[in-house]
mmCIF file of C-alpha atoms in Angstrom:
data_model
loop_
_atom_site.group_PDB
_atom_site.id
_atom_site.type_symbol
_atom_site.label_atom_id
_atom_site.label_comp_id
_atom_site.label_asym_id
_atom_site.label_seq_id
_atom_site.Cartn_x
_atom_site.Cartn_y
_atom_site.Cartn_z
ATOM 1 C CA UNK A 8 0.000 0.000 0.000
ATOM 2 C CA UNK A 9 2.809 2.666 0.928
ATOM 3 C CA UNK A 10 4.535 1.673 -1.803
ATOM 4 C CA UNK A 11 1.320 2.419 -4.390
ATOM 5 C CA UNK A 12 0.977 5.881 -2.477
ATOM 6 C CA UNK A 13 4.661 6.980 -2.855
ATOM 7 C CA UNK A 14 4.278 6.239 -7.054
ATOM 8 C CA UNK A 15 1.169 7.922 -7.473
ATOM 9 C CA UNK A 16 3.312 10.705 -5.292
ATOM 10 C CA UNK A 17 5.781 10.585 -7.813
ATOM 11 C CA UNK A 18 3.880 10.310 -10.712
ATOM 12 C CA UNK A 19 1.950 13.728 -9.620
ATOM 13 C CA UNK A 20 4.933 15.353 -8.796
ATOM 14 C CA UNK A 21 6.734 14.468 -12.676
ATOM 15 C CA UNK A 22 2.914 15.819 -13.944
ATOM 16 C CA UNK A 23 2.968 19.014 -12.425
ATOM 17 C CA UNK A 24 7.207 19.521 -13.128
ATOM 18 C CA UNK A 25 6.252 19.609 -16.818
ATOM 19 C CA UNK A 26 2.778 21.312 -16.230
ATOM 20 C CA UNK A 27 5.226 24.156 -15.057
ATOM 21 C CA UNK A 28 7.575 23.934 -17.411
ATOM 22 C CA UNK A 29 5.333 24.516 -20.452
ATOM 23 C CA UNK A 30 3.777 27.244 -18.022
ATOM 24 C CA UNK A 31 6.899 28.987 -18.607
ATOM 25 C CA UNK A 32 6.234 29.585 -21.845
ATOM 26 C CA UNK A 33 4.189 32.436 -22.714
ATOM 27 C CA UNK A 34 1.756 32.295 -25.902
ATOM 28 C CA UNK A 35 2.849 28.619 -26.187
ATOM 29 C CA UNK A 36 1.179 27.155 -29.056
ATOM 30 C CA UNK A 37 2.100 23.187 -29.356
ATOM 31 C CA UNK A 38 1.996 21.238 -32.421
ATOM 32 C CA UNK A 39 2.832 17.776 -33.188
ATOM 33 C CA UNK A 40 4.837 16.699 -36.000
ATOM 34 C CA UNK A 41 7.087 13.895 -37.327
ATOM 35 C CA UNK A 42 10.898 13.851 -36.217
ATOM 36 C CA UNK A 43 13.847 10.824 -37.844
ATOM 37 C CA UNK A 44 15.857 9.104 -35.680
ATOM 38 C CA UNK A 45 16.490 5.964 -33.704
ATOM 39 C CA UNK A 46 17.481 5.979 -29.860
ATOM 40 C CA UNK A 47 17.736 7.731 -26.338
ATOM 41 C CA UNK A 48 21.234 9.520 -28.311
ATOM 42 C CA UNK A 49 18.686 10.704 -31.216
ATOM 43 C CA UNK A 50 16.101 11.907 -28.467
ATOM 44 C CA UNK A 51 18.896 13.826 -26.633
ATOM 45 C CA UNK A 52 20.163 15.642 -30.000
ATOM 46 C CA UNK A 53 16.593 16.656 -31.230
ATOM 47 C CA UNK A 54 15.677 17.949 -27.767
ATOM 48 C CA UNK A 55 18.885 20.255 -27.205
ATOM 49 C CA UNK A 56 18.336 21.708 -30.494
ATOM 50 C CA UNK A 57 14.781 22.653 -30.713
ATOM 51 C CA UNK A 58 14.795 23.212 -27.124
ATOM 52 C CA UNK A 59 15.001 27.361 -26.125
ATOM 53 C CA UNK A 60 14.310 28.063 -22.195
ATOM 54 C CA UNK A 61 10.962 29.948 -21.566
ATOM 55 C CA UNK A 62 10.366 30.246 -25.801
ATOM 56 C CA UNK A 63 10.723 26.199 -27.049
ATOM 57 C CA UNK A 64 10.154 23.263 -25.529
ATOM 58 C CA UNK A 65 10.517 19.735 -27.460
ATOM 59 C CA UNK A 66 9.515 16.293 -26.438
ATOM 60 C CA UNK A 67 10.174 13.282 -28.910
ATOM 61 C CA UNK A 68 9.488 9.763 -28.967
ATOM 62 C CA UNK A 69 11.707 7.732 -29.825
ATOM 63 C CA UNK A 70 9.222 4.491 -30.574
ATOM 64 C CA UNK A 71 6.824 6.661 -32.789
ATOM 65 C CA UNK A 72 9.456 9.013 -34.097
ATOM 66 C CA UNK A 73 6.648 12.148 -33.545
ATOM 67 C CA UNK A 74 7.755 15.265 -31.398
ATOM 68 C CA UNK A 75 5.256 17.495 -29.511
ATOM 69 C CA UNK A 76 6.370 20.808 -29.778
ATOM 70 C CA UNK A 77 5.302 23.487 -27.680
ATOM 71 C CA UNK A 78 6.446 27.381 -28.164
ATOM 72 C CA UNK A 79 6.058 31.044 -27.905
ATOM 73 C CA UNK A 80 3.906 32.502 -30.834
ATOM 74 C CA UNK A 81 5.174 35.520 -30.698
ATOM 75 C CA UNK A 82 8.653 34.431 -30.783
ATOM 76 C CA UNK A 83 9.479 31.483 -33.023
ATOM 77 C CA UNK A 84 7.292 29.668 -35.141
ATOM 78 C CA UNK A 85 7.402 25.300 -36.239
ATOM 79 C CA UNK A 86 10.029 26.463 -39.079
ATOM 80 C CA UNK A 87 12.666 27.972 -37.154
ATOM 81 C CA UNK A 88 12.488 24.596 -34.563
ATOM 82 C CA UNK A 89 12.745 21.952 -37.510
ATOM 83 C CA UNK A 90 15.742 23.841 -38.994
ATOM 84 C CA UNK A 91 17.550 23.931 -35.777
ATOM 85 C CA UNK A 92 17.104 20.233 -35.452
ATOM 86 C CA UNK A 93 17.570 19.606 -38.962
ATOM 87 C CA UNK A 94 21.004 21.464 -38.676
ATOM 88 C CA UNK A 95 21.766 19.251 -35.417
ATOM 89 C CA UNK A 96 21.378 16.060 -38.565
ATOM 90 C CA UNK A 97 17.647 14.908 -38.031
ATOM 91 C CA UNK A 98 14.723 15.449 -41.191
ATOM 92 C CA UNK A 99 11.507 15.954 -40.289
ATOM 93 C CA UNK A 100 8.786 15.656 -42.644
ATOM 94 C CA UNK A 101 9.288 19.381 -43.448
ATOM 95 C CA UNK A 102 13.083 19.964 -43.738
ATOM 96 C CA UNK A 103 15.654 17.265 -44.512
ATOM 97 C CA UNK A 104 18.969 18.178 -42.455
ATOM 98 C CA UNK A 105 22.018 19.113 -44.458
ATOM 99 C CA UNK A 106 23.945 15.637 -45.424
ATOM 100 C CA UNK A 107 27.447 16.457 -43.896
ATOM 101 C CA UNK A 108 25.698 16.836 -40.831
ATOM 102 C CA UNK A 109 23.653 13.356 -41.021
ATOM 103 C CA UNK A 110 27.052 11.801 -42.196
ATOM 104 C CA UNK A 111 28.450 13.426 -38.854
ATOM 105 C CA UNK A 112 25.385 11.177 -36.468
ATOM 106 C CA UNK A 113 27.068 7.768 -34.581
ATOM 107 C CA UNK A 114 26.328 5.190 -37.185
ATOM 108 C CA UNK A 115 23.815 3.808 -34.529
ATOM 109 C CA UNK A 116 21.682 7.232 -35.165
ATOM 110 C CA UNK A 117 21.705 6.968 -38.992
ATOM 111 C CA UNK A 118 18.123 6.206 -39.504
ATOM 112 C CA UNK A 119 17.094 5.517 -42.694
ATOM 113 C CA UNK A 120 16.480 9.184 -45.064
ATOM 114 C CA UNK A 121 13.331 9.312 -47.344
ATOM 115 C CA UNK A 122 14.606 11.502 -49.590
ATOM 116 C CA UNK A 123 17.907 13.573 -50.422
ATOM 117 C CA UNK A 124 16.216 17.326 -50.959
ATOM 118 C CA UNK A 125 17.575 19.683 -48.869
ATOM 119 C CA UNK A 126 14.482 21.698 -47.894
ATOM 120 C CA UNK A 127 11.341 19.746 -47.716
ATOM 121 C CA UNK A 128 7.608 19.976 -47.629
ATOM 122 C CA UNK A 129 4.392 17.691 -47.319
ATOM 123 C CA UNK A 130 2.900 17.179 -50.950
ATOM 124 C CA UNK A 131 -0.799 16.533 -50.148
ATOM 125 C CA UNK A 132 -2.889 14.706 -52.393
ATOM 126 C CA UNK A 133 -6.028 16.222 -53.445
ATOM 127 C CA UNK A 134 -9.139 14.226 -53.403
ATOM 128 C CA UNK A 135 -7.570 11.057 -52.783
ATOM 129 C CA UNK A 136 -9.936 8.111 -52.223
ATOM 130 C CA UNK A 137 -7.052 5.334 -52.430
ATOM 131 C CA UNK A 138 -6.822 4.263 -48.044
ATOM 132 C CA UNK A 139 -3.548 2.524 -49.011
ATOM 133 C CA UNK A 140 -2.355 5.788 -49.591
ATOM 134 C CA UNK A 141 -2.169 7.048 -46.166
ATOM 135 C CA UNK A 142 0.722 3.917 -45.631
ATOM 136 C CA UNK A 143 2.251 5.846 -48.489
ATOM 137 C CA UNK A 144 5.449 8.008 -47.630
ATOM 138 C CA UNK A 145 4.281 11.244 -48.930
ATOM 139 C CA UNK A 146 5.941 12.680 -51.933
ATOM 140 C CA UNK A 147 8.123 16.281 -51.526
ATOM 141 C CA UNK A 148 9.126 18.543 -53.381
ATOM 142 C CA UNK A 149 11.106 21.763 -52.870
ATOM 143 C CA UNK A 150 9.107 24.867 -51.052
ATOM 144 C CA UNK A 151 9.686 28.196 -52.852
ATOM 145 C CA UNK A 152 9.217 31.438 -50.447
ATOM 146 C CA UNK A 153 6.288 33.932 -51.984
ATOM 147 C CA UNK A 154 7.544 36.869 -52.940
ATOM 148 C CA UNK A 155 6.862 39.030 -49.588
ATOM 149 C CA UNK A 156 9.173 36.042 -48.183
ATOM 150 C CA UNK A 157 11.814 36.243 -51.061
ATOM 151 C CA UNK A 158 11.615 40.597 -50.589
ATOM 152 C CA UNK A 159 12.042 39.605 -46.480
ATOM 153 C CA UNK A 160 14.913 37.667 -46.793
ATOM 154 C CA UNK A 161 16.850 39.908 -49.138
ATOM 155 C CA UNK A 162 15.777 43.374 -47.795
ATOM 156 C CA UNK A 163 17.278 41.805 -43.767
ATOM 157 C CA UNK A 164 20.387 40.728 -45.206
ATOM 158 C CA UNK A 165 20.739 43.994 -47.349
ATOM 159 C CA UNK A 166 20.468 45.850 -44.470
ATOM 160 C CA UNK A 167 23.265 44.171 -42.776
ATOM 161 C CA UNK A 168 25.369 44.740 -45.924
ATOM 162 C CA UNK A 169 24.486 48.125 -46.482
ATOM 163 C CA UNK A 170 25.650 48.877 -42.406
ATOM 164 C CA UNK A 171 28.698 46.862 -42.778
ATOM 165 C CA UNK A 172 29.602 49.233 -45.982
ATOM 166 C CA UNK A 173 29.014 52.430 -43.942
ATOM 167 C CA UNK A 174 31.007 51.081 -40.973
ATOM 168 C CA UNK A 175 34.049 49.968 -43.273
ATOM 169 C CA UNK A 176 33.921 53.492 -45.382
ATOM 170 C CA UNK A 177 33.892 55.382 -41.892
ATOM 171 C CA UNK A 178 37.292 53.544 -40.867
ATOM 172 C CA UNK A 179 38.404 54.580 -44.177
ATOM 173 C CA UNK A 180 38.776 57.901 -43.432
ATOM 174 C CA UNK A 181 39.329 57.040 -39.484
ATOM 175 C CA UNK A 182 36.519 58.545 -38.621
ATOM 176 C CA UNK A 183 35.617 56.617 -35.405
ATOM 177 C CA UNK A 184 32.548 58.889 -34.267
ATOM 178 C CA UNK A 185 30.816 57.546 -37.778
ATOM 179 C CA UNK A 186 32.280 54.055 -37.358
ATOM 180 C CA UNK A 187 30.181 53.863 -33.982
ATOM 181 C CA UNK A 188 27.175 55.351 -35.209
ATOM 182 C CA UNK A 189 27.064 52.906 -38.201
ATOM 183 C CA UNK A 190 27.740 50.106 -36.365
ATOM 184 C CA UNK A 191 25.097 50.806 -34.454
ATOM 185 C CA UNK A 192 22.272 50.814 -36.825
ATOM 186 C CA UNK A 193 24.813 47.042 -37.878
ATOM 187 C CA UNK A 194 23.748 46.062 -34.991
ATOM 188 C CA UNK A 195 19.917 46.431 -35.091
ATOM 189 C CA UNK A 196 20.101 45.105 -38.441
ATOM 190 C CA UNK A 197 21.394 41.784 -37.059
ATOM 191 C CA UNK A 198 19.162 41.861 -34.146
ATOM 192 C CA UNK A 199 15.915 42.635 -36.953
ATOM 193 C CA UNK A 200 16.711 39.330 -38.798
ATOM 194 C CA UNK A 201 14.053 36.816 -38.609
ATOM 195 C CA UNK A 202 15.906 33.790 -39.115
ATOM 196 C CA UNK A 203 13.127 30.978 -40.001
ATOM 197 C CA UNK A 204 12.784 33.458 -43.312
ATOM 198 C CA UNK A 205 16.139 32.647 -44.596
ATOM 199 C CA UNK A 206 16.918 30.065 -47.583
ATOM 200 C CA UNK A 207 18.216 26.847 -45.599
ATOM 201 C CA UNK A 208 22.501 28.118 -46.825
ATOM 202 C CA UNK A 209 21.709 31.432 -45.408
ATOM 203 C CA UNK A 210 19.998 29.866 -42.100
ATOM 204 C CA UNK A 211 23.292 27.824 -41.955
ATOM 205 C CA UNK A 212 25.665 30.288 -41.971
ATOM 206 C CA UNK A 213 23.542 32.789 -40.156
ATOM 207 C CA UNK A 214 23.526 30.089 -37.293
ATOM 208 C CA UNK A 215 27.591 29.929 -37.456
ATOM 209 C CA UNK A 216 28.191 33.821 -37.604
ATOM 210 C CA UNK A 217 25.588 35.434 -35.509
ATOM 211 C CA UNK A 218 27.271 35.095 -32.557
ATOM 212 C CA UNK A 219 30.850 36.936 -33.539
ATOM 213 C CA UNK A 220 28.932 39.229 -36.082
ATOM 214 C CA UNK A 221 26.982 40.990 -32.891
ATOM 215 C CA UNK A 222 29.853 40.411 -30.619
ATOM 216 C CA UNK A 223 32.451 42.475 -33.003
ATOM 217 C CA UNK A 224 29.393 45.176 -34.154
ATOM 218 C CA UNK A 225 28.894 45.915 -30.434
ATOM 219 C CA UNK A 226 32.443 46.197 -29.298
ATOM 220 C CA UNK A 227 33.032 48.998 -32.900
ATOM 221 C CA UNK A 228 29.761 50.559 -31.569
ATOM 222 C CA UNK A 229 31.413 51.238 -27.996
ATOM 223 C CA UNK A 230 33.985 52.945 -29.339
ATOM 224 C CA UNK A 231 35.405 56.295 -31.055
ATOM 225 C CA UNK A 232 39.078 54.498 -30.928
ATOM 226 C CA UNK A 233 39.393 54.120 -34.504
ATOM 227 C CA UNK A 234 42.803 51.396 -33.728
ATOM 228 C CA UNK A 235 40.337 49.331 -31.766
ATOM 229 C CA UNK A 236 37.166 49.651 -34.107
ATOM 230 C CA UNK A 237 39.947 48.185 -37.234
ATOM 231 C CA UNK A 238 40.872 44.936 -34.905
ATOM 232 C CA UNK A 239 37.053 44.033 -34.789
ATOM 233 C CA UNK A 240 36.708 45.141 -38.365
ATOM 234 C CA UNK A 241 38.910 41.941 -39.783
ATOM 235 C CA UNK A 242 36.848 39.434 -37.467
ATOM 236 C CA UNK A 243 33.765 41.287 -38.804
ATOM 237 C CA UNK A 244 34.695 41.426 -42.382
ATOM 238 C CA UNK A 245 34.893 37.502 -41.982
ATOM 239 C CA UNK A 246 31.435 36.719 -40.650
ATOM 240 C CA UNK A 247 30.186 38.899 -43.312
ATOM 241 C CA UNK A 248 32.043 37.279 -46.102
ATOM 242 C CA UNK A 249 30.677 34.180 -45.429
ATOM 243 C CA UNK A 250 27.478 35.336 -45.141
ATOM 244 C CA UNK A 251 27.522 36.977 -48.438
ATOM 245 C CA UNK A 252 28.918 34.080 -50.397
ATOM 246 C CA UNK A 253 25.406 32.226 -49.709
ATOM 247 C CA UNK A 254 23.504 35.436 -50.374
ATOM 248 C CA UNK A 255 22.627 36.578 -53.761
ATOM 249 C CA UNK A 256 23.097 40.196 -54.299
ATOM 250 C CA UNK A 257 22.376 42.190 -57.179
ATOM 251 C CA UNK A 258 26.040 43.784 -57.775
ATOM 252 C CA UNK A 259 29.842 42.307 -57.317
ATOM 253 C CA UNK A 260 31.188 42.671 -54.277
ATOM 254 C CA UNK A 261 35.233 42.719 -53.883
ATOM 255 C CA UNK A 262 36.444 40.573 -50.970
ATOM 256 C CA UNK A 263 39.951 42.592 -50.326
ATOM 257 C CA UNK A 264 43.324 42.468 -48.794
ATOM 258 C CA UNK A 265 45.661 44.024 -47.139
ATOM 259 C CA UNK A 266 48.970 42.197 -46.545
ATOM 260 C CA UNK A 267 50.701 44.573 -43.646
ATOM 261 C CA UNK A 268 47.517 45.190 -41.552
ATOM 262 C CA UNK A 269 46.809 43.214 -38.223
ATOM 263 C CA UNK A 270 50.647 43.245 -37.614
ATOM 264 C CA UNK A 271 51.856 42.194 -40.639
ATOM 265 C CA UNK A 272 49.760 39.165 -40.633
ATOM 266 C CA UNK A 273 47.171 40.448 -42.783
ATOM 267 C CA UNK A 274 43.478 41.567 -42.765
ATOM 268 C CA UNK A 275 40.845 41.336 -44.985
ATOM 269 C CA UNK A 276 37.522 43.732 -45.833
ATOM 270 C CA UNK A 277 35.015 43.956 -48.534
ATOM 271 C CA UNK A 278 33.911 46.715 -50.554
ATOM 272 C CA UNK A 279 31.127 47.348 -53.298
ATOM 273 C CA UNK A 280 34.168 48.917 -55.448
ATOM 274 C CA UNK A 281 37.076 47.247 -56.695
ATOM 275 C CA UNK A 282 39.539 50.385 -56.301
ATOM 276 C CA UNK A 283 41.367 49.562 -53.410
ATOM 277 C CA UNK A 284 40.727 52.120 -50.241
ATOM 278 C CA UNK A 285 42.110 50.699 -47.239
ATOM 279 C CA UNK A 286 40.223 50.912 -44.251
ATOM 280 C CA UNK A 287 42.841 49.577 -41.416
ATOM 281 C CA UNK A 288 45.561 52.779 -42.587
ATOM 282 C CA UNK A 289 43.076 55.154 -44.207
ATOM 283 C CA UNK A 290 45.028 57.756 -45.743
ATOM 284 C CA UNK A 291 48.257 56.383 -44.252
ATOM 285 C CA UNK A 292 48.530 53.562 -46.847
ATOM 286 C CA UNK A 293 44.906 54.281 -49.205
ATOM 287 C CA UNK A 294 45.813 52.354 -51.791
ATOM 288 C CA UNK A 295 47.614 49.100 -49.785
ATOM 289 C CA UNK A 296 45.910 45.911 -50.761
ATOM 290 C CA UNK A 297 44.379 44.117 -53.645
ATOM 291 C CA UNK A 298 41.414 42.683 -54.888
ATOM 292 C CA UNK A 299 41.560 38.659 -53.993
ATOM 293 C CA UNK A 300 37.630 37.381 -55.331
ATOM 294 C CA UNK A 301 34.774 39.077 -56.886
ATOM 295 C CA UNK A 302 31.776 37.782 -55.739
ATOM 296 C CA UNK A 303 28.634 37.969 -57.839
#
């Protein structure tokens, strides 16, 4: 008898710890959709992934492969959760994760893939009568934004660009009052960026760079030291190259270098003109550097 009365204890007590935990989240919408994988390893990846404290919460099963997702409305949506899970190797039935990183799984987590598109959605049959076809695995095909999306995605990135520009042709003429007020409006360009709106190459780079690209846009925007604005300029100038690589733009842009800058080890910047105007000695050394890529 005690020992009946001490599990339903327990079993109450596990209830109301995840009754509270979903309470956390505010406007929390929860949805249920299909996950891929095998095992307790699988469960732990997909969790930690598509799990955000207070905005995303996500249980999966290992035995029926679905995943009950619960969230903040107002501050993530289904899309954004899949990708981060489908970055961490798993498909769902709405994006397939990027093959280097289901290569990457143990080889006891390598489930078996349905299909080898990238980006992914549920074709549905219309007016389907056939009942053997809901055994069917459903067919996919590649999801193009609409155009508001398509004018979202480039108009956030743009942005970004444009403030990176303005910050680098500040330091060109070592103007670090500018530099700080530019990198300021870079930084509530990165902040602005809804990233469940970007093409899945964007979302994965955004996802590597985001981190350094506010760290080094804050630390220029805290400063009028022009010396110190150029160190965080190369580190910048990276993030942003290989975010612009995956981004198609409508003009060249000139990935640069300069081979004395950063101590003689060399720093790098990009520019929307291929005349070289060097932003780490301004009118020191103007002209120092070359023009290593154009990237269209």
């Amino acid at each position: 008898m005690n020992k009946s009365i001490v599990k339903i204890v327990v079993a109450i007590t596990l209830l109301l710890s995840v009754t509270s935990c979903d309470a956390q989240i505010k406007n929390a919408k929860t949805e249920t959709v299909k996950i891929y994988g095998n095992c307790e390893m699988c469960e732990n990846r997909i969790e930690k992934a598509g799990n955000i404290k207070k905005i995303a919460k996500v249980d999966w099963n290992a035995d029926t492969k679905m995943a009950s997702i619960t969230y903040d409305s107002k501050k993530t949506n289904q899309d954004a959760i899949l990708k981060r899970i489908a970055l961490s190797g798993h498909d769902s039935d709405k994006f397939l994760a990027p093959d280097d990183a289901y290569s990457k799984l143990p080889g006891c987590c390598q489930y078996t893939r349905e299909s080898k598109v990238a980006v992914k959605t549920e074709k549905v049959a219309e007016n389907n009568t056939n009942h053997d076809a809901h055994n069917e695995v459903p067919k996919v095909e590649v999801q193009e934004p609409s155009a508001s999306e398509q004018a979202m995605q480039t108009n956030q990135l743009k942005a970004i660009f444009d403030n990176y520009f303005a910050v680098k042709d500040a330091l060109v003429k070592t103007d670090g009052t500018t530099a700080s007020a530019k990198a300021k409006n870079l930084l509530s360009a990165i902040n602005a960026v809804k990233m469940e709106t970007l093409k899945m190459e964007e979302h994965m780079v955004w996802m590597k760079v985001v981190a350094n690209l506010k760290e080094d846009a804050q630390h220029i925007s805290d400063t009028k030291d022009a010396a110190h604005q150029r160190d965080h300029l190369a580190t910048l100038s990276k993030s942003i190259y290989e975010l612009i690589k995956v981004s198609k733009q409508d003009t060249p842009t000139y990935f640069q270098h300069c081979p004395m800058a950063n101590d003689g080890k060399g720093a790098d910047w990009l520019s929307k003109e291929n005349a070289i105007k060097n932003p780490y000695y301004g009118s020191q050394m103007l002209s120092c550097g070359k023009t290593v890529e154009t990237i269209k």
